[in-house]
Amino acid sequence: AQRVTQPEKLLSVFKGAPVELKCNYSYSGSPELFWYVQYSRQRLQLLLRHISRESIKGFTADLNKGETSFHLKKPFAQEEDSAMYYCALRGQGAQKLVFGQGTRLTINP
Amino acid sequence: NAGVTQTPKFRILKIGQSMTLQCTQDMNHNYMYWYRQDPGMGLKLIYYSVGAGITDKGEVPNGYNVSRSTTEDFPLRLELAAPSQTSVYFCASSQRQGSSGNTIYFGEGSWLTVV
């Protein structure tokens, strides 16, 4: 079974502090992992995916197959990072995404 | 491109009423999806479609129906609305696997309240 777990529903950090949003998954094969972000009153949009190994808006995420994790990190949080963040998994050969419960990130000034 | 467009954006329904959430995409995507987003529960897949004329159930299909008569449109129908269907509904689409990277594009969401 495919499962994505985001253990923190709420995360609050101060501006300029490092931030890490946790994501763990369970899947027997080789998954594709994604982070989606939803800013207030906006649609979900792709932030980054593990196959691209890119940094978007200062965020990075590394797939750790040993720990089955795909944590999202940013060294210096900014107020505009406040949003809902969803980790998602796509199984091999599949199209649909399985989402985690989401983490609401609040950056305090 | 407008991307994925959903209507209506907001709707209040009485218990037992029926309604259809419309979704259309202009990206010629083969795959389309309906998700519902409940507070603290993340997004759950209701139904999805891999192409015109083909639909399949997701995690939470009960109480909903879909059809896919064209590539562009993927309406979601609630036949007998129940309070448990109060949620935010997102339509999404993606291309067939290939160089596009399979990015899933979401609509803006439809806020539905059943009272």
Short mmCIF file of C-alpha atoms in Angstrom, two decimals:
data_model
loop_
_atom_site.label_atom_id
_atom_site.label_comp_id
_atom_site.label_asym_id
_atom_site.label_seq_id
_atom_site.Cartn_x
_atom_site.Cartn_y
_atom_site.Cartn_z
CA ALA A 1 0.00 0.00 0.00
CA GLN A 2 1.07 3.54 -0.67
CA ARG A 3 1.06 5.90 2.25
CA VAL A 4 2.44 9.37 2.91
CA THR A 5 2.77 10.72 6.43
CA GLN A 6 3.42 14.29 7.42
CA PRO A 7 3.70 14.13 11.20
CA GLU A 8 3.30 17.86 11.84
CA LYS A 9 -0.06 19.46 11.12
CA LEU A 10 1.22 22.85 12.20
CA LEU A 11 4.72 24.29 12.14
CA SER A 12 5.65 27.77 13.23
CA VAL A 13 9.11 29.32 12.91
CA PHE A 14 10.54 32.81 12.98
CA LYS A 15 11.65 34.64 9.90
CA GLY A 16 15.27 33.86 9.10
CA ALA A 17 15.24 30.58 10.98
CA PRO A 18 15.74 27.24 9.26
CA VAL A 19 12.67 25.22 8.48
CA GLU A 20 12.17 21.52 7.88
CA LEU A 21 8.86 19.93 6.96
CA LYS A 22 8.90 16.20 7.48
CA CYS A 23 7.55 13.62 5.09
CA ASN A 24 7.74 9.86 5.39
CA TYR A 25 6.35 7.35 2.98
CA SER A 26 5.67 3.67 2.62
CA TYR A 27 5.91 2.04 -0.78
CA SER A 28 7.51 -1.20 -1.84
CA GLY A 29 8.88 -0.03 -5.19
CA SER A 30 10.66 3.08 -6.43
CA PRO A 31 8.35 6.05 -5.94
CA GLU A 32 8.33 9.53 -7.29
CA LEU A 33 8.06 12.10 -4.52
CA PHE A 34 6.73 15.62 -4.78
CA TRP A 35 6.10 18.66 -2.65
CA TYR A 36 3.06 20.78 -3.44
CA VAL A 37 2.34 24.17 -1.89
CA GLN A 38 -0.95 25.97 -1.42
CA TYR A 39 -0.76 29.66 -0.59
CA SER A 40 -3.77 31.31 1.00
CA ARG A 41 -6.79 31.14 -1.31
CA GLN A 42 -4.75 29.81 -4.21
CA ARG A 43 -4.63 26.50 -5.99
CA LEU A 44 -2.13 23.79 -5.23
CA GLN A 45 1.00 24.12 -7.23
CA LEU A 46 4.04 21.95 -7.64
CA LEU A 47 6.98 23.16 -5.58
CA LEU A 48 9.53 20.51 -6.42
CA ARG A 49 10.01 16.83 -7.21
CA HIS A 50 12.82 14.55 -6.27
CA ILE A 51 13.78 13.52 -9.80
CA SER A 52 14.66 17.11 -10.67
CA ARG A 53 16.98 17.60 -7.69
CA GLU A 54 16.27 21.31 -7.94
CA SER A 55 15.95 24.16 -5.50
CA ILE A 56 12.79 26.21 -5.78
CA LYS A 57 12.29 29.39 -3.75
CA GLY A 58 15.21 28.28 -1.63
CA PHE A 59 13.59 24.94 -0.76
CA THR A 60 15.29 21.60 -1.30
CA ALA A 61 14.25 18.04 -0.59
CA ASP A 62 16.31 14.88 -0.73
CA LEU A 63 14.85 11.45 -1.15
CA ASN A 64 16.26 9.13 1.50
CA LYS A 65 15.29 5.62 0.50
CA GLY A 66 16.86 4.09 3.59
CA GLU A 67 14.70 6.18 5.90
CA THR A 68 11.82 6.40 3.40
CA SER A 69 11.74 10.14 3.86
CA PHE A 70 11.51 13.22 1.66
CA HIS A 71 11.85 16.13 4.06
CA LEU A 72 11.53 19.69 2.74
CA LYS A 73 14.14 22.16 3.94
CA LYS A 74 14.96 25.81 3.69
CA PRO A 75 17.88 27.42 5.54
CA PHE A 76 16.31 30.85 6.07
CA ALA A 77 12.52 31.10 6.20
CA GLN A 78 10.73 34.09 4.74
CA GLU A 79 7.26 35.41 5.59
CA GLU A 80 6.00 34.61 2.10
CA ASP A 81 6.73 30.95 2.78
CA SER A 82 3.66 30.78 5.00
CA ALA A 83 1.39 28.25 3.31
CA MET A 84 0.06 24.72 3.38
CA TYR A 85 2.57 22.14 2.20
CA TYR A 86 1.70 18.69 0.94
CA CYS A 87 4.04 15.82 0.33
CA ALA A 88 2.86 13.43 -2.39
CA LEU A 89 3.88 10.10 -3.83
CA ARG A 90 3.36 8.52 -7.21
CA GLY A 91 3.95 4.81 -7.54
CA GLN A 92 5.78 3.17 -10.40
CA GLY A 93 3.71 3.19 -13.56
CA ALA A 94 0.93 5.12 -11.87
CA GLN A 95 -0.44 8.54 -12.63
CA LYS A 96 -2.43 9.45 -9.56
CA LEU A 97 -0.83 11.02 -6.54
CA VAL A 98 -1.24 9.97 -2.93
CA PHE A 99 -1.04 12.94 -0.61
CA GLY A 100 -0.01 13.37 2.97
CA GLN A 101 -2.20 15.19 5.45
CA GLY A 102 -0.42 18.48 4.90
CA THR A 103 1.57 20.80 7.15
CA ARG A 104 0.54 24.40 7.70
CA LEU A 105 3.70 26.45 7.91
CA THR A 106 3.55 29.86 9.54
CA ILE A 107 6.52 32.20 9.44
CA ASN A 108 6.46 34.72 12.24
CA PRO A 109 8.01 38.16 11.70
CA ASN B 1 -3.89 28.47 -21.63
CA ALA B 2 -6.41 28.80 -18.83
CA GLY B 3 -5.22 25.51 -17.36
CA VAL B 4 -7.75 23.70 -15.18
CA THR B 5 -11.00 25.57 -14.61
CA GLN B 6 -13.60 24.56 -12.04
CA THR B 7 -17.07 25.91 -11.44
CA PRO B 8 -18.73 26.88 -9.19
CA LYS B 9 -16.22 28.28 -6.74
CA PHE B 10 -18.65 28.28 -3.83
CA ARG B 11 -21.94 26.47 -3.30
CA ILE B 12 -24.28 25.72 -0.44
CA LEU B 13 -26.47 22.66 -0.83
CA LYS B 14 -29.30 21.28 1.25
CA ILE B 15 -29.20 17.66 2.35
CA GLY B 16 -30.54 15.45 -0.41
CA GLN B 17 -30.01 17.93 -3.23
CA SER B 18 -27.89 17.06 -6.21
CA MET B 19 -25.38 19.09 -8.12
CA THR B 20 -22.53 18.83 -10.61
CA LEU B 21 -19.09 20.34 -10.21
CA GLN B 22 -17.74 21.22 -13.61
CA CYS B 23 -14.11 20.83 -14.60
CA THR B 24 -12.46 21.57 -17.89
CA GLN B 25 -8.84 21.73 -19.01
CA ASP B 26 -7.37 23.16 -22.17
CA MET B 27 -3.97 21.47 -22.05
CA ASN B 28 -5.06 18.36 -23.97
CA HIS B 29 -4.20 16.25 -20.94
CA ASN B 30 -5.21 12.61 -20.94
CA TYR B 31 -5.47 12.20 -17.19
CA MET B 32 -7.94 13.99 -14.98
CA TYR B 33 -8.69 13.67 -11.29
CA TRP B 34 -11.07 14.79 -8.59
CA TYR B 35 -9.75 15.22 -5.05
CA ARG B 36 -11.45 16.41 -1.91
CA GLN B 37 -9.58 18.30 0.76
CA ASP B 38 -10.77 18.01 4.34
CA PRO B 39 -9.11 19.92 7.19
CA GLY B 40 -6.30 17.90 8.69
CA MET B 41 -6.92 15.04 6.30
CA GLY B 42 -4.99 16.08 3.23
CA LEU B 43 -6.32 15.34 -0.23
CA LYS B 44 -8.22 12.19 -0.98
CA LEU B 45 -8.75 10.94 -4.52
CA ILE B 46 -12.43 10.53 -5.41
CA TYR B 47 -12.32 9.47 -9.06
CA TYR B 48 -9.89 9.68 -11.91
CA SER B 49 -9.85 9.20 -15.66
CA VAL B 50 -7.07 8.09 -17.99
CA GLY B 51 -8.83 9.27 -21.10
CA ALA B 52 -12.17 9.99 -22.70
CA GLY B 53 -14.67 7.27 -21.92
CA ILE B 54 -12.59 5.74 -19.12
CA THR B 55 -13.08 6.43 -15.43
CA ASP B 56 -12.05 4.66 -12.26
CA LYS B 57 -12.65 4.92 -8.53
CA GLY B 58 -10.18 6.48 -6.18
CA GLU B 59 -10.01 6.22 -2.39
CA VAL B 60 -13.36 7.82 -1.52
CA PRO B 61 -15.82 7.38 -4.43
CA ASN B 62 -19.01 6.73 -2.47
CA GLY B 63 -21.68 9.35 -3.04
CA TYR B 64 -20.14 10.61 -6.27
CA ASN B 65 -20.29 9.89 -9.96
CA VAL B 66 -18.19 11.06 -12.88
CA SER B 67 -18.18 10.93 -16.64
CA ARG B 68 -15.56 11.69 -19.27
CA SER B 69 -17.26 12.14 -22.62
CA THR B 70 -14.53 14.46 -23.92
CA THR B 71 -10.83 14.92 -23.26
CA GLU B 72 -11.47 18.41 -21.91
CA ASP B 73 -14.29 17.85 -19.43
CA PHE B 74 -14.55 15.76 -16.26
CA PRO B 75 -17.66 16.68 -14.25
CA LEU B 76 -18.24 15.38 -10.74
CA ARG B 77 -21.81 14.70 -9.68
CA LEU B 78 -23.23 14.51 -6.17
CA GLU B 79 -26.59 12.75 -6.32
CA LEU B 80 -27.87 13.01 -2.74
CA ALA B 81 -25.79 15.55 -0.88
CA ALA B 82 -24.86 14.70 2.71
CA PRO B 83 -23.14 16.83 5.37
CA SER B 84 -20.12 14.52 5.13
CA GLN B 85 -19.57 15.85 1.62
CA THR B 86 -18.87 19.34 2.90
CA SER B 87 -15.35 19.86 1.65
CA VAL B 88 -13.15 21.65 -0.84
CA TYR B 89 -13.01 19.87 -4.17
CA PHE B 90 -10.07 20.07 -6.53
CA CYS B 91 -10.01 18.98 -10.11
CA ALA B 92 -6.61 18.24 -11.63
CA SER B 93 -5.08 17.01 -14.85
CA SER B 94 -1.80 15.66 -16.17
CA GLN B 95 -0.26 14.48 -19.40
CA ARG B 96 0.52 10.91 -20.29
CA GLN B 97 3.89 9.78 -18.95
CA GLY B 98 6.69 11.31 -20.96
CA SER B 99 9.03 14.26 -21.17
CA SER B 100 6.50 16.57 -19.55
CA GLY B 101 7.44 15.08 -16.23
CA ASN B 102 3.86 14.15 -15.36
CA THR B 103 3.22 17.32 -13.42
CA ILE B 104 -0.32 17.42 -12.08
CA TYR B 105 -2.04 20.78 -12.49
CA PHE B 106 -4.82 21.75 -10.13
CA GLY B 107 -7.88 23.91 -10.46
CA GLU B 108 -8.63 26.66 -7.95
CA GLY B 109 -11.00 24.56 -5.93
CA SER B 110 -14.72 24.48 -5.24
CA TRP B 111 -15.94 25.11 -1.69
CA LEU B 112 -19.04 23.03 -1.06
CA THR B 113 -21.15 23.19 2.11
CA VAL B 114 -24.04 20.79 2.72
CA VAL B 115 -26.52 21.91 5.36
#
